[in-house]
Amino acid sequence: MKFGGTSMAGSERIRRVANIVRRQQAAGHEVAVVVSAMAGETDRLVGFCREANPLYDPAEYDVVVASGEQVTAGLLALTLQALGCKARSWLGWQLPIHTDNVHAKARIEGIDAQALLTSMAAGEIAVIPGFQGLSDHGRITTLGRGGSDTSAVAVAAGIGADRCDIYTDVDGVYTTDPRIVAKARKLKYVTYEEMLELASVGSKVLQTRSVSLAMKEGVRVQVLSSFIDDDATPADEIPGTLIVSDEELARLTENVDMERQLITGIAADKNEAKIILTRVPDRPGAVATIFGPLAGANINVDMIIQNVGRDKGETDVTFTVPSADLLRAQTLLEAQKEAIGYNRIITDGKVAKISVVGVGMKSHAGVAATMFRAMADRGINIQAISTSEIKVSVLIDEDETELAVRVLHSAYGMDAEGEAA
Ligand code: ASP
Ligand code: MG
């Protein structure tokens, strides 16, 4: 079980968490709990580091910011004990959770789970601070912001857990942002691949790395809310959204196949910017001279279109980069103007990428056509398109984001009737 910062913010909420944990144990489960720092605490600690030294040493930053989770881990163990449960904390260095030496964004290399397993088998609830680990130089590391999700999945993999339940302030993964579409529905199941696509295009429920890790290790992850009535949810029901493999999804939905929609979710991402280079020479190597330097500068290019059709062997090349990298990309490309041989560079930061995602589209034709038709009917212009096996993305004017999401949500028949399921 993993509890996020909002669930751990203060004694009252920690008591609520302790009760949820106790109920799972009472239902016969052996439980390990991973906790985040109290909401806002990590930001506060990061602020202190900046004040102390603007060019802070990441190794000392880790010493400071890892402390937020140490506090909540100890407090949860104390609260569980007050409820009469056996519980103890296991800090990252005590297990240990081994990481590499890249401070402030370390990667987990392995977990020694034996002591944990022994203590859990003896009926003790294990409480583990998320976000932290131990480098092979013997120093405290942290996993990057939002890293407690990854800690939880790693611990679940390490102890061979049946499931990793991630308790947060939303009650699951939705077909799209419920703030945009009131009729968005909570999904019962979503596959790892779908979750990765939805996360990478803007639905920030879990840290993306935790989903990749769960996929690699085959950890079944449930996202659910910790803000439920005290007497709700018997232990083995799935009140939230279960994130599973394709194979398990097929098994789970075998007899209710009709309920599984063609499209699982729709995501919008306003953090991309468009670049057009006009009149690039249409010859071998031209495109390589554009994208080589961008790659060298670690700028991720996403959608790419190369238009043919100009005469005199010239072509326009359109592509997108993260908005945060737009200025850097533009500067680099301007410096390469001669080498690339383009005529003009045009940039536009006011674009949004809308993606429809679903494993169902692997075996169905017409998903993209439905998307283009629905947008055309509303007069929304499509500036670029990209696809993968389980995703179709289009680039549009940022002002039309909400309209596009709503139009597509109903075009694929995803609007909930009456009460959200
Ligand atoms: N407390 C850390 C953060 O705020 C890690 C986490 O909560 O996942 O980024
Ligand atoms: Mg989080």
Coordinates of C-alpha atoms and ligand atoms in Angstrom, one line a residue:
M1 CA 0.0 0.0 0.0
K2 CA 1.3 3.4 -0.9
F3 CA -0.1 6.7 0.5
G4 CA 0.6 10.1 -1.2
G5 CA 1.3 13.4 0.4
T6 CA -2.3 14.6 0.7
S7 CA -3.2 11.4 2.5
M8 CA -0.3 11.9 5.0
A9 CA -0.8 15.6 5.7
G10 CA -1.3 15.8 9.4
S11 CA -2.1 13.6 12.4
E12 CA -5.8 13.3 11.6
R13 CA -5.2 12.0 8.1
I14 CA -2.4 9.7 9.2
R15 CA -4.9 8.1 11.6
R16 CA -7.3 7.6 8.7
V17 CA -4.4 5.9 6.8
A18 CA -3.6 3.7 9.8
N19 CA -7.2 2.6 9.9
I20 CA -7.1 1.6 6.2
V21 CA -3.9 -0.3 6.7
R22 CA -5.2 -2.0 9.8
R23 CA -8.3 -3.1 8.0
Q24 CA -6.2 -4.8 5.3
Q25 CA -4.2 -6.7 7.9
A26 CA -7.4 -7.7 9.7
A27 CA -8.6 -9.1 6.3
G28 CA -5.7 -11.5 6.5
H29 CA -3.1 -9.7 4.4
E30 CA 0.6 -9.2 5.2
V31 CA 1.2 -5.5 4.5
A32 CA 4.1 -3.2 3.6
V33 CA 3.3 0.5 3.4
V34 CA 5.2 3.1 1.5
V35 CA 4.6 6.7 2.4
S36 CA 5.2 10.2 0.9
A37 CA 6.1 13.3 2.9
M38 CA 3.3 15.5 4.0
A39 CA 1.8 17.5 1.1
G40 CA 4.0 20.6 0.5
E41 CA 6.8 19.4 2.7
T42 CA 9.2 18.4 0.0
D43 CA 8.7 21.8 -1.7
R44 CA 9.5 23.5 1.6
L45 CA 12.7 21.5 2.0
V46 CA 13.8 22.2 -1.5
G47 CA 13.3 25.9 -0.7
F48 CA 15.7 25.6 2.3
C49 CA 18.4 24.1 0.1
R50 CA 18.1 26.9 -2.4
E51 CA 18.3 29.5 0.4
A52 CA 21.3 27.8 1.9
N53 CA 23.2 27.6 -1.4
P54 CA 21.8 28.3 -4.8
L55 CA 24.3 25.9 -6.4
Y56 CA 23.5 23.2 -3.9
D57 CA 25.4 19.9 -3.9
P58 CA 22.8 17.2 -4.9
A59 CA 24.2 14.8 -2.4
E60 CA 23.4 17.2 0.5
Y61 CA 20.1 18.2 -1.1
D62 CA 19.2 14.5 -0.9
V63 CA 20.0 14.4 2.8
V64 CA 17.6 17.3 3.4
V65 CA 14.7 16.4 1.1
A66 CA 14.7 12.7 2.1
S67 CA 13.8 13.7 5.6
G68 CA 10.1 14.5 4.8
E69 CA 9.4 10.8 4.3
Q70 CA 11.3 9.8 7.4
V71 CA 8.9 11.8 9.5
T72 CA 5.8 10.4 8.0
A73 CA 7.1 6.8 8.1
G74 CA 7.8 7.1 11.8
L75 CA 4.5 8.8 12.5
L76 CA 2.5 6.1 10.7
A77 CA 4.3 3.4 12.6
L78 CA 3.5 5.2 15.9
T79 CA -0.1 5.7 14.9
L80 CA -0.5 2.0 14.0
Q81 CA 1.0 1.0 17.3
A82 CA -1.5 3.3 19.0
L83 CA -4.2 1.3 17.3
G84 CA -2.7 -1.9 18.8
C85 CA -0.9 -3.1 15.6
K86 CA 2.6 -4.3 15.5
A87 CA 4.5 -2.0 13.1
R88 CA 8.0 -0.7 12.5
S89 CA 9.7 1.6 10.0
W90 CA 12.4 0.6 7.6
L91 CA 14.4 3.5 6.2
G92 CA 15.9 3.3 2.7
W93 CA 19.4 2.7 4.1
Q94 CA 18.2 0.0 6.5
L95 CA 16.7 -2.4 4.0
P96 CA 18.6 -1.2 2.0
I97 CA 17.0 0.1 -1.2
H98 CA 20.1 0.1 -3.5
T99 CA 20.3 2.9 -6.1
D100 CA 22.9 4.3 -8.4
N101 CA 24.9 7.4 -7.4
V102 CA 23.0 10.0 -9.4
H103 CA 21.8 12.2 -6.6
A104 CA 18.4 13.9 -6.8
K105 CA 17.3 11.5 -9.6
A106 CA 18.7 8.1 -8.6
R107 CA 17.5 4.9 -10.1
I108 CA 16.7 1.8 -8.0
E109 CA 19.0 -1.1 -8.7
G110 CA 17.6 -3.6 -6.2
I111 CA 16.1 -4.2 -2.8
D112 CA 17.1 -6.6 -0.1
A113 CA 13.7 -7.8 0.9
Q114 CA 14.6 -10.7 3.3
A115 CA 14.4 -8.8 6.6
L116 CA 11.1 -7.3 5.4
L117 CA 9.6 -10.6 4.5
T118 CA 10.6 -12.1 7.9
S119 CA 9.1 -9.2 9.8
M120 CA 5.9 -9.2 7.8
A121 CA 5.5 -12.9 8.2
A122 CA 5.7 -12.4 12.0
G123 CA 2.6 -10.0 11.7
E124 CA 4.5 -6.8 11.8
I125 CA 3.4 -4.0 9.4
A126 CA 6.4 -2.6 7.5
V127 CA 6.4 1.1 7.0
I128 CA 8.9 2.4 4.4
P129 CA 9.6 6.0 3.5
G130 CA 9.2 6.5 -0.3
F131 CA 11.5 8.6 -2.5
Q132 CA 14.8 7.5 -0.8
G133 CA 17.5 4.9 -1.2
L134 CA 21.2 4.2 -0.6
S135 CA 24.0 4.7 -3.2
D136 CA 26.9 2.3 -3.4
H137 CA 29.0 5.1 -1.9
G138 CA 26.9 4.7 1.2
R139 CA 25.0 8.0 0.9
I140 CA 21.3 8.8 1.0
T141 CA 19.8 9.3 -2.5
T142 CA 16.4 10.4 -3.7
L143 CA 14.5 9.2 -6.8
G144 CA 13.3 12.5 -8.4
R145 CA 10.1 14.3 -7.6
G146 CA 7.1 12.0 -7.3
G147 CA 9.5 9.1 -6.7
S148 CA 7.5 7.5 -3.9
D149 CA 5.3 5.8 -6.5
T150 CA 8.4 4.2 -7.9
S151 CA 9.5 3.2 -4.4
A152 CA 6.2 1.5 -3.9
V153 CA 6.3 -0.5 -7.1
A154 CA 9.9 -1.5 -6.4
V155 CA 9.1 -2.7 -2.9
A156 CA 6.0 -4.6 -4.3
A157 CA 8.3 -6.3 -6.9
G158 CA 11.0 -7.0 -4.2
I159 CA 8.6 -8.8 -1.9
G160 CA 6.5 -10.4 -4.6
A161 CA 3.3 -8.7 -3.6
D162 CA 0.0 -9.7 -5.0
R163 CA -0.8 -6.1 -5.7
C164 CA 0.5 -2.6 -5.2
D165 CA -2.3 -0.3 -4.1
I166 CA -1.5 3.3 -4.6
Y167 CA -3.8 5.5 -2.5
T168 CA -4.1 9.1 -3.7
D169 CA -6.5 12.0 -3.8
V170 CA -8.3 10.8 -6.9
D171 CA -10.3 7.6 -6.9
G172 CA -8.9 6.1 -10.1
V173 CA -7.8 6.7 -13.7
Y174 CA -10.5 8.4 -15.8
T175 CA -11.3 8.3 -19.5
T176 CA -10.2 12.0 -19.6
D177 CA -9.8 14.9 -17.3
P178 CA -13.1 15.2 -15.4
R179 CA -12.5 18.9 -15.1
I180 CA -12.9 19.2 -18.8
V181 CA -15.5 16.5 -19.4
A182 CA -18.0 16.1 -16.6
K183 CA -19.2 12.8 -18.1
A184 CA -15.7 11.3 -17.9
R185 CA -15.9 7.7 -16.5
K186 CA -13.6 6.0 -14.1
L187 CA -11.8 3.1 -15.8
K188 CA -11.9 -0.3 -14.1
Y189 CA -8.9 -1.6 -15.9
V190 CA -6.1 0.0 -18.0
T191 CA -3.0 -1.7 -19.4
Y192 CA 0.6 -0.6 -18.6
E193 CA 1.0 0.6 -22.2
E194 CA -2.1 2.6 -22.2
M195 CA -1.2 4.1 -18.8
L196 CA 2.2 5.1 -20.1
E197 CA 0.7 6.8 -23.2
L198 CA -1.9 8.6 -21.0
A199 CA 0.8 9.7 -18.5
S200 CA 3.3 10.8 -21.2
V201 CA 0.6 13.0 -22.8
G202 CA -0.5 14.7 -19.6
S203 CA -2.6 12.6 -17.2
K204 CA -0.4 12.8 -14.1
V205 CA -1.8 10.3 -11.7
L206 CA 1.4 8.3 -11.2
Q207 CA 5.0 9.0 -11.8
T208 CA 5.7 7.6 -15.3
R209 CA 8.8 5.7 -14.1
S210 CA 6.7 3.7 -11.7
V211 CA 4.4 2.5 -14.5
S212 CA 7.5 1.4 -16.6
L213 CA 8.8 -0.4 -13.6
A214 CA 5.5 -2.1 -12.9
M215 CA 5.3 -3.2 -16.5
K216 CA 8.9 -4.6 -16.5
E217 CA 8.4 -6.4 -13.2
G218 CA 4.8 -7.5 -13.8
V219 CA 3.5 -5.7 -10.7
R220 CA -0.3 -5.3 -10.6
V221 CA -1.0 -1.7 -9.6
Q222 CA -4.3 -0.3 -8.3
V223 CA -4.9 3.4 -8.1
L224 CA -7.6 4.3 -5.5
S225 CA -8.6 7.1 -3.1
S226 CA -7.7 7.1 0.6
F227 CA -10.6 9.5 1.2
I228 CA -13.3 6.9 1.4
D229 CA -15.9 6.2 4.1
D230 CA -14.5 4.4 7.1
D231 CA -16.7 1.4 6.7
A232 CA -16.4 1.1 2.9
T233 CA -14.5 -1.4 0.7
P234 CA -14.1 -5.0 1.7
A235 CA -10.4 -6.1 1.3
D236 CA -10.5 -7.9 -2.0
E237 CA -12.7 -5.7 -4.1
I238 CA -11.1 -3.3 -6.6
P239 CA -12.7 0.0 -6.0
G240 CA -10.1 1.9 -8.0
T241 CA -8.5 1.4 -11.4
L242 CA -6.3 -1.7 -11.9
I243 CA -3.3 -1.4 -14.1
V244 CA -2.4 -4.7 -15.7
S245 CA -0.8 -6.4 -18.6
D246 CA -2.6 -7.0 -22.0
E247 CA -2.9 -10.7 -21.1
E248 CA -4.5 -10.1 -17.8
L249 CA -6.8 -7.5 -19.3
A250 CA -7.9 -10.1 -21.8
R251 CA -8.6 -12.6 -19.0
L252 CA -10.4 -10.1 -16.8
T253 CA -12.7 -8.9 -19.6
E254 CA -13.2 -12.3 -21.2
N255 CA -16.9 -12.5 -20.4
V256 CA -17.7 -8.8 -20.5
D257 CA -15.8 -8.0 -23.7
M258 CA -18.6 -5.8 -24.9
E259 CA -18.0 -3.4 -22.0
R260 CA -14.5 -2.7 -23.1
Q261 CA -14.4 0.4 -25.3
L262 CA -12.4 0.7 -28.4
I263 CA -10.7 3.8 -26.9
T264 CA -9.6 3.8 -23.3
G265 CA -8.8 7.4 -22.8
I266 CA -8.2 10.8 -24.2
A267 CA -5.3 13.0 -23.1
A268 CA -4.4 16.6 -23.8
D269 CA -0.9 18.1 -23.6
K270 CA -0.2 21.8 -23.9
N271 CA 3.5 21.4 -23.3
E272 CA 4.6 21.1 -26.9
A273 CA 5.6 23.7 -29.4
K274 CA 5.7 23.6 -33.2
I275 CA 8.6 24.4 -35.5
I276 CA 8.4 24.7 -39.3
L277 CA 11.5 24.9 -41.5
T278 CA 10.6 26.0 -45.0
R279 CA 12.2 25.1 -48.3
V280 CA 14.6 22.5 -46.9
P281 CA 16.5 20.8 -49.8
D282 CA 14.8 17.5 -50.7
R283 CA 17.9 15.2 -50.7
P284 CA 19.4 12.4 -48.7
G285 CA 20.9 13.6 -45.4
A286 CA 18.8 16.9 -45.2
V287 CA 16.6 15.7 -42.4
A288 CA 19.6 14.2 -40.5
T289 CA 21.2 17.7 -40.4
I290 CA 18.1 19.0 -38.6
F291 CA 17.5 16.3 -36.0
G292 CA 21.2 15.4 -35.3
P293 CA 22.0 18.6 -33.5
L294 CA 18.7 18.6 -31.6
A295 CA 19.4 15.0 -30.4
G296 CA 22.9 16.1 -29.4
A297 CA 21.3 18.8 -27.2
N298 CA 19.0 16.3 -25.6
I299 CA 15.9 17.9 -27.1
N300 CA 13.2 15.3 -27.7
V301 CA 11.4 15.6 -31.0
D302 CA 7.9 14.2 -31.0
M303 CA 5.7 14.7 -34.1
I304 CA 7.4 15.1 -37.5
I305 CA 5.9 15.8 -40.9
Q306 CA 7.8 16.3 -44.1
N307 CA 5.7 17.8 -46.9
V308 CA 6.5 17.0 -50.4
G309 CA 5.0 18.9 -53.3
R310 CA 7.1 22.0 -53.6
D311 CA 8.9 22.1 -56.9
K312 CA 12.6 22.6 -57.4
G313 CA 13.5 19.8 -55.0
E314 CA 12.4 21.5 -51.8
T315 CA 10.3 20.5 -48.9
D316 CA 8.8 21.9 -45.6
V317 CA 9.6 20.1 -42.4
T318 CA 7.3 20.5 -39.4
F319 CA 7.9 19.0 -36.0
T320 CA 7.3 19.5 -32.3
V321 CA 9.5 19.8 -29.2
P322 CA 8.7 20.3 -25.5
S323 CA 7.7 24.0 -25.0
A324 CA 10.5 24.3 -22.4
D325 CA 13.0 23.5 -25.1
L326 CA 11.6 25.7 -27.8
L327 CA 14.0 28.6 -27.4
R328 CA 17.0 26.3 -27.2
A329 CA 15.9 24.4 -30.3
Q330 CA 15.3 27.6 -32.3
T331 CA 18.8 29.0 -31.4
L332 CA 20.4 25.8 -32.4
L333 CA 18.6 25.6 -35.7
E334 CA 19.3 29.2 -36.5
A335 CA 23.0 28.5 -35.9
Q336 CA 22.7 25.6 -38.4
K337 CA 20.8 27.6 -41.1
E338 CA 23.6 27.3 -43.7
A339 CA 24.3 23.7 -43.0
I340 CA 20.7 22.7 -43.2
G341 CA 19.9 25.1 -46.1
Y342 CA 16.4 26.1 -45.1
N343 CA 14.7 29.4 -46.0
R344 CA 12.7 30.4 -42.9
I345 CA 12.0 29.1 -39.4
I346 CA 8.5 29.5 -38.0
T347 CA 7.6 28.7 -34.4
D348 CA 4.4 28.4 -32.5
G349 CA 4.1 27.7 -28.8
K350 CA 0.3 27.9 -28.8
V351 CA -0.4 24.4 -29.8
A352 CA -1.8 21.3 -28.0
K353 CA -1.5 17.6 -28.7
I354 CA -4.7 15.6 -28.3
S355 CA -4.3 11.8 -28.1
V356 CA -6.8 9.0 -28.2
V357 CA -5.3 5.9 -26.6
G358 CA -6.5 2.3 -26.5
V359 CA -5.3 -1.2 -27.0
G360 CA -8.6 -1.9 -28.7
M361 CA -7.4 0.0 -31.8
K362 CA -4.8 -2.7 -32.6
S363 CA -7.6 -4.8 -34.0
H364 CA -10.0 -2.2 -35.3
A365 CA -10.0 0.0 -38.3
G366 CA -11.4 3.5 -38.5
V367 CA -10.2 4.9 -35.2
A368 CA -8.2 7.7 -36.8
A369 CA -11.0 8.4 -39.4
T370 CA -13.5 8.9 -36.6
M371 CA -11.1 11.3 -34.9
F372 CA -10.5 13.4 -38.1
R373 CA -14.3 13.5 -38.9
A374 CA -15.3 14.6 -35.4
M375 CA -12.7 17.4 -35.5
A376 CA -13.6 18.5 -39.0
D377 CA -17.3 18.7 -38.0
R378 CA -16.4 21.2 -35.4
G379 CA -14.0 23.1 -37.6
I380 CA -10.9 22.2 -35.7
N381 CA -7.9 22.3 -37.9
I382 CA -5.3 19.5 -37.6
Q383 CA -1.7 20.7 -37.9
A384 CA 0.2 17.4 -37.5
I385 CA -0.6 13.8 -36.9
S386 CA 1.3 10.9 -35.3
T387 CA 0.3 7.4 -34.5
S388 CA 1.5 4.3 -32.7
E389 CA -0.1 0.9 -32.4
I390 CA -2.3 2.1 -29.5
K391 CA -2.5 5.8 -30.0
V392 CA -3.5 8.5 -32.5
S393 CA -2.3 12.1 -31.7
V394 CA -3.1 15.3 -33.5
L395 CA -1.7 18.8 -33.0
I396 CA -4.2 21.6 -32.9
D397 CA -4.5 25.3 -31.7
E398 CA -4.2 25.4 -28.0
D399 CA -7.4 27.5 -27.6
E400 CA -9.4 24.5 -29.0
T401 CA -8.1 22.0 -26.5
E402 CA -11.2 21.7 -24.3
L403 CA -13.5 21.6 -27.2
A404 CA -11.5 18.9 -29.0
V405 CA -11.4 16.7 -25.9
R406 CA -15.2 17.0 -25.4
V407 CA -16.0 16.4 -29.0
L408 CA -13.8 13.2 -29.1
H409 CA -15.1 11.9 -25.8
S410 CA -18.6 11.8 -27.2
A411 CA -17.5 10.8 -30.7
Y412 CA -16.1 7.5 -29.3
G413 CA -19.3 7.0 -27.2
M414 CA -17.4 7.4 -23.9
D415 CA -19.7 9.8 -22.1
A416 CA -21.2 8.3 -19.0
E417 CA -25.0 8.1 -18.9
G418 CA -26.2 9.7 -15.7
E419 CA -24.1 8.8 -12.7
A420 CA -20.5 8.1 -13.4
A421 CA -19.8 4.4 -13.2
Ligands
ASP1 N1 7.8 13.7 -1.5 C1 8.4 13.6 -2.8 C2 7.9 14.6 -3.7 O1 7.1 15.5 -3.3 C3 8.2 12.2 -3.4 C4 6.7 11.8 -3.5 O2 5.9 12.3 -2.8 O3 6.4 11.0 -4.4 O4 8.3 14.7 -4.9
MG2 MG 2.8 11.7 -6.3

